[in-house]
Coordinates of C-alpha atoms in Angstrom, one line a residue:
Chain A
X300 CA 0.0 0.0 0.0
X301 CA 1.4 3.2 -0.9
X302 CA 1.0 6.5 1.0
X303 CA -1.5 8.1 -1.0
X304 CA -3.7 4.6 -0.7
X305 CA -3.2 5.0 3.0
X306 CA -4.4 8.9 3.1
X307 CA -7.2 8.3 1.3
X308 CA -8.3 5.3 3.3
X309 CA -7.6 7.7 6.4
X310 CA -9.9 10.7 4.6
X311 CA -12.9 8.1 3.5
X312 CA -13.0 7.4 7.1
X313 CA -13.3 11.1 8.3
X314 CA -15.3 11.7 5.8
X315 CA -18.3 9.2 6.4
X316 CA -17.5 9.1 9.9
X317 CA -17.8 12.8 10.4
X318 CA -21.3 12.2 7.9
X319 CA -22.3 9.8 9.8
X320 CA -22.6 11.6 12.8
X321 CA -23.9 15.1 11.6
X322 CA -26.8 12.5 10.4
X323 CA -27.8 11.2 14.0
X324 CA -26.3 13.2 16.6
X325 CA -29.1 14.7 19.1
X326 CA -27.1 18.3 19.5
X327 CA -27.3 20.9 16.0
X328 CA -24.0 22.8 17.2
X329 CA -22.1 19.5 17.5
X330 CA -23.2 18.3 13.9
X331 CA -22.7 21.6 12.3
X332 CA -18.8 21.4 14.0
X333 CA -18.9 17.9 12.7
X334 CA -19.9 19.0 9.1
X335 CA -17.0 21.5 9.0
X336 CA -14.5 18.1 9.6
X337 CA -16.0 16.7 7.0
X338 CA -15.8 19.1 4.3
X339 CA -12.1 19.4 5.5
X340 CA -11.9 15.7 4.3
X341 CA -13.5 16.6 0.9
X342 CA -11.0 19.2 0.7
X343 CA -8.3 16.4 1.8
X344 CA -9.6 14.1 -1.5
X345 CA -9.5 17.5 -3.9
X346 CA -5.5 17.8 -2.7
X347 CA -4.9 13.9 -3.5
X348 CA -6.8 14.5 -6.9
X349 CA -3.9 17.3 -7.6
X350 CA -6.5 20.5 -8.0
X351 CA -5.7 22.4 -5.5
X352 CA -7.7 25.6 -6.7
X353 CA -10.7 23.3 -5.6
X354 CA -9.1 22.6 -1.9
X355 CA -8.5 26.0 -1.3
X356 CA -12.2 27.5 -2.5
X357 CA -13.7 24.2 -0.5
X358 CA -11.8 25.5 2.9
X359 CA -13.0 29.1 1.9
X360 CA -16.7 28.6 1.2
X361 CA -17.7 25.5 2.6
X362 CA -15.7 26.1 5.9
X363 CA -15.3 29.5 6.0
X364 CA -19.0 30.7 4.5
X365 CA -21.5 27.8 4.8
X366 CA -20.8 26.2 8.1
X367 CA -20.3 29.5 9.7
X368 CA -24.0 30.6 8.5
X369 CA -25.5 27.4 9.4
X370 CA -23.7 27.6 12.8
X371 CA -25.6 31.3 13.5
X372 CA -28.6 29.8 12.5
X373 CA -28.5 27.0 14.8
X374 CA -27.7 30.1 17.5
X375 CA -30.7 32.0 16.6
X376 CA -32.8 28.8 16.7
X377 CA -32.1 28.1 20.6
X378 CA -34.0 25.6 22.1
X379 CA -34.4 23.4 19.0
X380 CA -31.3 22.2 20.2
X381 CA -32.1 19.1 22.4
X382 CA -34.9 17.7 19.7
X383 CA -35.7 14.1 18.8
X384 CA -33.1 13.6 16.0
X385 CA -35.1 11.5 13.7
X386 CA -39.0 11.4 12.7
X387 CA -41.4 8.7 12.1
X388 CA -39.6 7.9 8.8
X389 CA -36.6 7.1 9.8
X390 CA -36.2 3.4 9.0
X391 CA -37.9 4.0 5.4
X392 CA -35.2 6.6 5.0
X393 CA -32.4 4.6 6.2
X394 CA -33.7 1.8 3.8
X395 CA -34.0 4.1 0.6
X396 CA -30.8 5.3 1.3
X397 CA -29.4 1.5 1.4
X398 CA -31.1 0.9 -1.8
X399 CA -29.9 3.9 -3.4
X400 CA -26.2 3.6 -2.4
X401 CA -26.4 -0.2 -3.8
X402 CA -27.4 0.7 -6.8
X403 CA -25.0 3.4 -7.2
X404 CA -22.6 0.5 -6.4
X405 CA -24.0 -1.7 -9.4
X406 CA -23.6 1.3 -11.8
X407 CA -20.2 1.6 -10.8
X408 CA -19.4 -1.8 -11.0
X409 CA -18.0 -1.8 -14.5
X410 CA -15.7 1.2 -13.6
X411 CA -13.9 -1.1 -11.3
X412 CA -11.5 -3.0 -14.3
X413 CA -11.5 0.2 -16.8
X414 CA -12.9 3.0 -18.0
X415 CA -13.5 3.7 -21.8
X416 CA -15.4 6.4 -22.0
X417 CA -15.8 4.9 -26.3
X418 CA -17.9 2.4 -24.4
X419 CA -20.5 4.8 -22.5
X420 CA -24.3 4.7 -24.1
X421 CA -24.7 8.4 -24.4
X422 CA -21.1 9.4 -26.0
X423 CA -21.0 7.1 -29.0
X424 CA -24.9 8.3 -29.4
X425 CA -23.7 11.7 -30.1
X426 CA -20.6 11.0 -31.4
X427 CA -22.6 9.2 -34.5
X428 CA -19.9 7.8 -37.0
X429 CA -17.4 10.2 -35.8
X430 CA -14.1 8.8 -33.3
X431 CA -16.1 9.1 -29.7
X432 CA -12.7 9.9 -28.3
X433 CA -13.3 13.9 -29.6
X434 CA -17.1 14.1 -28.4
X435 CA -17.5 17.8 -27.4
X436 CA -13.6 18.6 -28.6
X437 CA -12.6 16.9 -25.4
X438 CA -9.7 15.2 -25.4
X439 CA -10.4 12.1 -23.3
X440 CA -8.1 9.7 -21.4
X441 CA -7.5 6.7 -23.9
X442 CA -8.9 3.4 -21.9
X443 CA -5.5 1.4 -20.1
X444 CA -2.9 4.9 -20.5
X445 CA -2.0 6.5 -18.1
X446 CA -3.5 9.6 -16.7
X447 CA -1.9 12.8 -17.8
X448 CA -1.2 15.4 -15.6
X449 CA -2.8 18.2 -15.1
X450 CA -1.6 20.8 -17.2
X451 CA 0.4 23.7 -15.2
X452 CA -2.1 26.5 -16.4
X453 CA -5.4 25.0 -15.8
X454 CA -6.2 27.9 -13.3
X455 CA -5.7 30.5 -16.6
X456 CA -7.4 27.6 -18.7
X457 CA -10.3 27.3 -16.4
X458 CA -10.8 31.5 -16.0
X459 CA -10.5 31.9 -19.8
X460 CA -13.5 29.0 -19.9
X461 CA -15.4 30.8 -17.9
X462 CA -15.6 34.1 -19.9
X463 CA -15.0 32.4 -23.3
X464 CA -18.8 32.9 -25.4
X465 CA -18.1 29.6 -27.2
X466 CA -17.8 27.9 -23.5
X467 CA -19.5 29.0 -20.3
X468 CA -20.0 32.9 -20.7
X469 CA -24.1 32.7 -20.5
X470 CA -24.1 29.7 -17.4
X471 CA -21.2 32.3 -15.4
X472 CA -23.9 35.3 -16.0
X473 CA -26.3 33.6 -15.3
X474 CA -25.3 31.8 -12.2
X475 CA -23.6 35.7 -11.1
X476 CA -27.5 37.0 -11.9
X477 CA -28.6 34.1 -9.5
X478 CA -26.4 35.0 -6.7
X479 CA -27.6 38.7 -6.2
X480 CA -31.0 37.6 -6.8
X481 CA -30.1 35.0 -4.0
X482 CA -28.6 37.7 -1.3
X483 CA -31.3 40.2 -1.8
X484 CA -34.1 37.7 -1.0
X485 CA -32.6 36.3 1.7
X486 CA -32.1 39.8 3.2
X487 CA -35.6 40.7 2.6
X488 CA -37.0 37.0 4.1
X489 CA -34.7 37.2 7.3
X490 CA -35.1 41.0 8.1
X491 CA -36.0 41.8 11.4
X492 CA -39.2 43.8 11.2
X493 CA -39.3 46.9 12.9
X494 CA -42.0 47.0 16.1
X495 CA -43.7 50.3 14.3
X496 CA -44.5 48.1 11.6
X497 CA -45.9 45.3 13.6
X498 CA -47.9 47.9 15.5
X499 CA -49.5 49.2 12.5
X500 CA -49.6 45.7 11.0
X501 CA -51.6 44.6 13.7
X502 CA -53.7 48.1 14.2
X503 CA -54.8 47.4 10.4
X504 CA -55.7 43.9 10.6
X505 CA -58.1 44.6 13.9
X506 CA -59.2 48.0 11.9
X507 CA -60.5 45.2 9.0
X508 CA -61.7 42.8 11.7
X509 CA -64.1 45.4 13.2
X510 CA -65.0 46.5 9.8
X511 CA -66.4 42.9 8.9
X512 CA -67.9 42.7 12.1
X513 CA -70.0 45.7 11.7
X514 CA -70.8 44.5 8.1
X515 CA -71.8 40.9 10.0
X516 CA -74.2 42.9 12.1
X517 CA -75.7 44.9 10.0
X518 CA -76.1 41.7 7.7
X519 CA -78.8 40.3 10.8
X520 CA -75.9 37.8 12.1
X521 CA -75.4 37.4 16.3
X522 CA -72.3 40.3 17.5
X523 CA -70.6 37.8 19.4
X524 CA -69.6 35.0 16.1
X525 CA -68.1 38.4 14.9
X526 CA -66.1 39.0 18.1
X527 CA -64.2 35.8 18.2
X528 CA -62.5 36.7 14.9
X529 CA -61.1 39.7 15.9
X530 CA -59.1 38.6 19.5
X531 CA -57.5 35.9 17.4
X532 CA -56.4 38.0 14.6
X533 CA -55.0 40.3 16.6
X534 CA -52.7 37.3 18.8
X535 CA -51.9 36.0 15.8
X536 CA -50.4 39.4 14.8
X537 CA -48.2 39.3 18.1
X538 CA -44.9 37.5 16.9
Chain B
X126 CA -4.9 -1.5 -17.2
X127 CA -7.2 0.5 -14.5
X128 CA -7.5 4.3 -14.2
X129 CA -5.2 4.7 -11.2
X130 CA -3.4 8.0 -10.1
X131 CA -1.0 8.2 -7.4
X132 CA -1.9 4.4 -7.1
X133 CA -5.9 5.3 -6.2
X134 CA -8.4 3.8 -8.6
X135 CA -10.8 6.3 -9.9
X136 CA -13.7 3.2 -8.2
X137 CA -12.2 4.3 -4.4
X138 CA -13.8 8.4 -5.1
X139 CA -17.0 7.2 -6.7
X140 CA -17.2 4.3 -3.6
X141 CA -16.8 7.4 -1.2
X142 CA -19.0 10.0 -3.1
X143 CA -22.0 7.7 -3.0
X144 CA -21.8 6.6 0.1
X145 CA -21.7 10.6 1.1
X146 CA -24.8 11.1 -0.8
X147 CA -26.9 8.4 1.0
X148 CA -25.6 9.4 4.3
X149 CA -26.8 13.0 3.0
X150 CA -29.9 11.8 1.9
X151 CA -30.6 9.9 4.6
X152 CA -30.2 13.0 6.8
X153 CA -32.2 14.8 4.6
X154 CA -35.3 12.7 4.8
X155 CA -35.0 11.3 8.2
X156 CA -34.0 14.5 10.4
X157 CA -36.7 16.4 12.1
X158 CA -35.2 19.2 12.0
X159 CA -35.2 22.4 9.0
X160 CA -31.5 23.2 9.9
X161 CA -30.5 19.4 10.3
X162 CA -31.9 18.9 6.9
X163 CA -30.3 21.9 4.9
X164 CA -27.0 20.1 6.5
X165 CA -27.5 16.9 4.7
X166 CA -28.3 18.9 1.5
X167 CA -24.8 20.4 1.7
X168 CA -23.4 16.5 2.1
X169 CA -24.9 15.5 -1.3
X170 CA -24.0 18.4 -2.6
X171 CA -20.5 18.1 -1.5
X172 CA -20.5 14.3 -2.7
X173 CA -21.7 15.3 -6.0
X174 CA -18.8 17.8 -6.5
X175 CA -16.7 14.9 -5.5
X176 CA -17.5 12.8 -8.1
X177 CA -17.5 15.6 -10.6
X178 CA -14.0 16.7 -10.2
X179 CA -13.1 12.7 -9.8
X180 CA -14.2 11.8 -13.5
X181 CA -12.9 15.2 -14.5
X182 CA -9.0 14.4 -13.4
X183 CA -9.3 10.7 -14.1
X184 CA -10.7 10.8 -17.9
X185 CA -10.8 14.6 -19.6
X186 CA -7.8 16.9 -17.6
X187 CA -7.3 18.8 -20.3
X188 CA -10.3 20.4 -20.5
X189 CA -12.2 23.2 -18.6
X190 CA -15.8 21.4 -17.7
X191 CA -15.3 19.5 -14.8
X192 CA -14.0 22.4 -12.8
X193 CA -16.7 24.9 -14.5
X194 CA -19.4 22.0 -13.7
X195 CA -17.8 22.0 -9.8
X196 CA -17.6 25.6 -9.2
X197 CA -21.0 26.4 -10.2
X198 CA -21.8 23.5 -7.9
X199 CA -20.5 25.8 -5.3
X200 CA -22.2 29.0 -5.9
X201 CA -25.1 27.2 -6.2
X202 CA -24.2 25.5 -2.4
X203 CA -23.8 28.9 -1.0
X204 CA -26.9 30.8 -2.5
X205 CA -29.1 27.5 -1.1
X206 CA -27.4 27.5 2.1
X207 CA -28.7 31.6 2.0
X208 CA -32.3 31.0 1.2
X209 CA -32.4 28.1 2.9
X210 CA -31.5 29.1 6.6
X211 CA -33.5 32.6 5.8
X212 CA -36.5 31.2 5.6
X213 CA -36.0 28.4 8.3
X214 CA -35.0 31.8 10.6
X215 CA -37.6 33.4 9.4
X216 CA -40.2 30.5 10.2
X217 CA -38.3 30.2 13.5
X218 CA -39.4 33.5 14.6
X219 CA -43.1 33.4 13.9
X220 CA -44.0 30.1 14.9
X221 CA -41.0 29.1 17.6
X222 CA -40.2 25.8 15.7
X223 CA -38.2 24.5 12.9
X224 CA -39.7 21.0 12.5
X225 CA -40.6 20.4 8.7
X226 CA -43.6 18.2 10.0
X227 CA -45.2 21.1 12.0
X228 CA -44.6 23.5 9.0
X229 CA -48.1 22.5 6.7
X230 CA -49.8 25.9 6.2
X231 CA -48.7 28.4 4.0
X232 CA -50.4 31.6 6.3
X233 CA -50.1 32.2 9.8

């Protein structure tokens, strides 16, 4: 076994270990400090796969962006903290999820001797009478070479991609479109609403409540059916 | 001859990567709580990046997709991770509770 074999066998372990318990534990903070380890083990695997641009933006926005929001929001939710960590469906879950991840394991099956990508259903469909090894102008690893490296400017490669047209110009707008959108939303859903607001919120809703209740009277219906409404409009109004 | 780098067949990351999405699935559906379950969407997420960049280094390294595929993975990660815990705050604070089962009306 050589030293790589052994450090990925170490960082599966972490990995679904760490998964494993974010899954069941009882205590949020624990399995959001949990989730952090893992993703440190995903960034682990990206450093044995030789891309290190993707280890470093994993520590940054995974650990450094995601966990850190899910870690406030598990503050600001106190007293969810001690809750029954699974629901009614747990078992069916657990069982779907077996199924799932053995037939994932059937797919990949085939992978385990080679993998010719000439041999794949959907490439030599598109790739017609043409060599599948150029579908999409990709030059793909030849079935039993070795791998090539990576080349030394796939970082200027990958940026040039990115605002090529011919490549992935419109997807990059897009997805840069998608992001404001995104933070702006979740601004407006998660803003703390001033009490001034509530008040009048809450004067208006009673204002209507009476309104309909006078209408109700006037209509020949009993004053008090009209009442109730009114009291539990304005407790829902409260929060 | 197998696809091996550094002496790891490219099998070992898909191995891994699906048994991170199940785990991550299995949190999602099982968990009883909003925040609990936005966690195990990040784990499949994470797990499908995994196996992204995997096939991406194993069989086409010369090209741009698998990293442009992966990093818009990751925006995509962050902006759900936004939305998501927004809204569960913002549920959080008018009905004191974040469990998905207790969450069935859409006006309060």
């Amino acid at each position: 076994m050589t030293i790589q074999q052994a450090i990925f066998i170490l960082l599966a372990l972490v990995i679904l270990g760490s998964a494993i318990f974010v899954v069941t534990t009882r205590n949020l903070f624990r399995a959001a400090l949990m989730m952090m380890l893992t993703f440190f083990g995903v960034a682990g695997l990206f450093v044995l796969l030789e891309i290190g641009l993707f280890a470093v933006a994993q520590v940054l926005i995974y650990i450094g962006a995601i966990s850190i929001l899910i870690i406030f929001a598990v503050m600001l939710t106190r007293g969810m903290q001690g809750m029954v960590p699974r629901n009614s469906q747990a078992t069916a879950a657990a069982v779907v999820a077996g199924i799932i991840f053995f037939v994932l394991l059937l797919l990949f099956g085939p992978l385990r001797t080679t993998v010719d990508v000439a041999r794949w259903p959907v490439i030599s469909l598109i790739a017609g009478n043409a060599s599948p090894r150029d579908v999409g102008g990709i030059q793909w690893t030849p079935a039993g070479q070795p791998i090539p490296p990576v080349p030394e400017t796939y970082i200027a490669d990958f940026g040039r991609a990115l605002v090529d047209l011919n490549q992935y110009l419109l997807p990059f707008l897009l997805i840069a479109f998608l992001v404001d959108v995104v933070l702006a939303g979740a601004i407006f859903v998660a803003r703390q609403r001033r009490p001034a607001e509530v008040i009048e919120d809450r004067q208006r809703q009673a204002e209507e409540a009476a309104e309909e209740a006078e209408a109700m009277r006037q209509a020949g219906m009993k004053p008090d059916a009209a009442a109730l409404p009114e009291g539990a409009v304005a407790s829902t109004a409260d929060h | 001859m197998q696809n091996v780098l550094n002496g790891i067949p490219l099998w070992w990351y898909l191995v891994v990567s699906s048994a991170l999405f199940c785990i991550g699935l299995y949190g999602v559906l099982a968990r009883k709580n909003a925040i609990a379950l936005l966690m195990g969407v990040e784990l499949m997420l994470n797990a499908a990046n995994i196996n992204l960049l995997a096939f991406w280094r194993y069989l086409a390294p010369a090209s741009s997709g698998g990293l442009a595929f992966a990093a818009f993975v990751l925006v995509i990660a962050a902006a759900e991770a936004a939305v998501g815990l927004a809204l569960v705050i913002s549920v959080y604070r008018v009905t004191r509770s974040i469990d998905p089962e207790k969450l069935d009306q859409m006006k309060l």
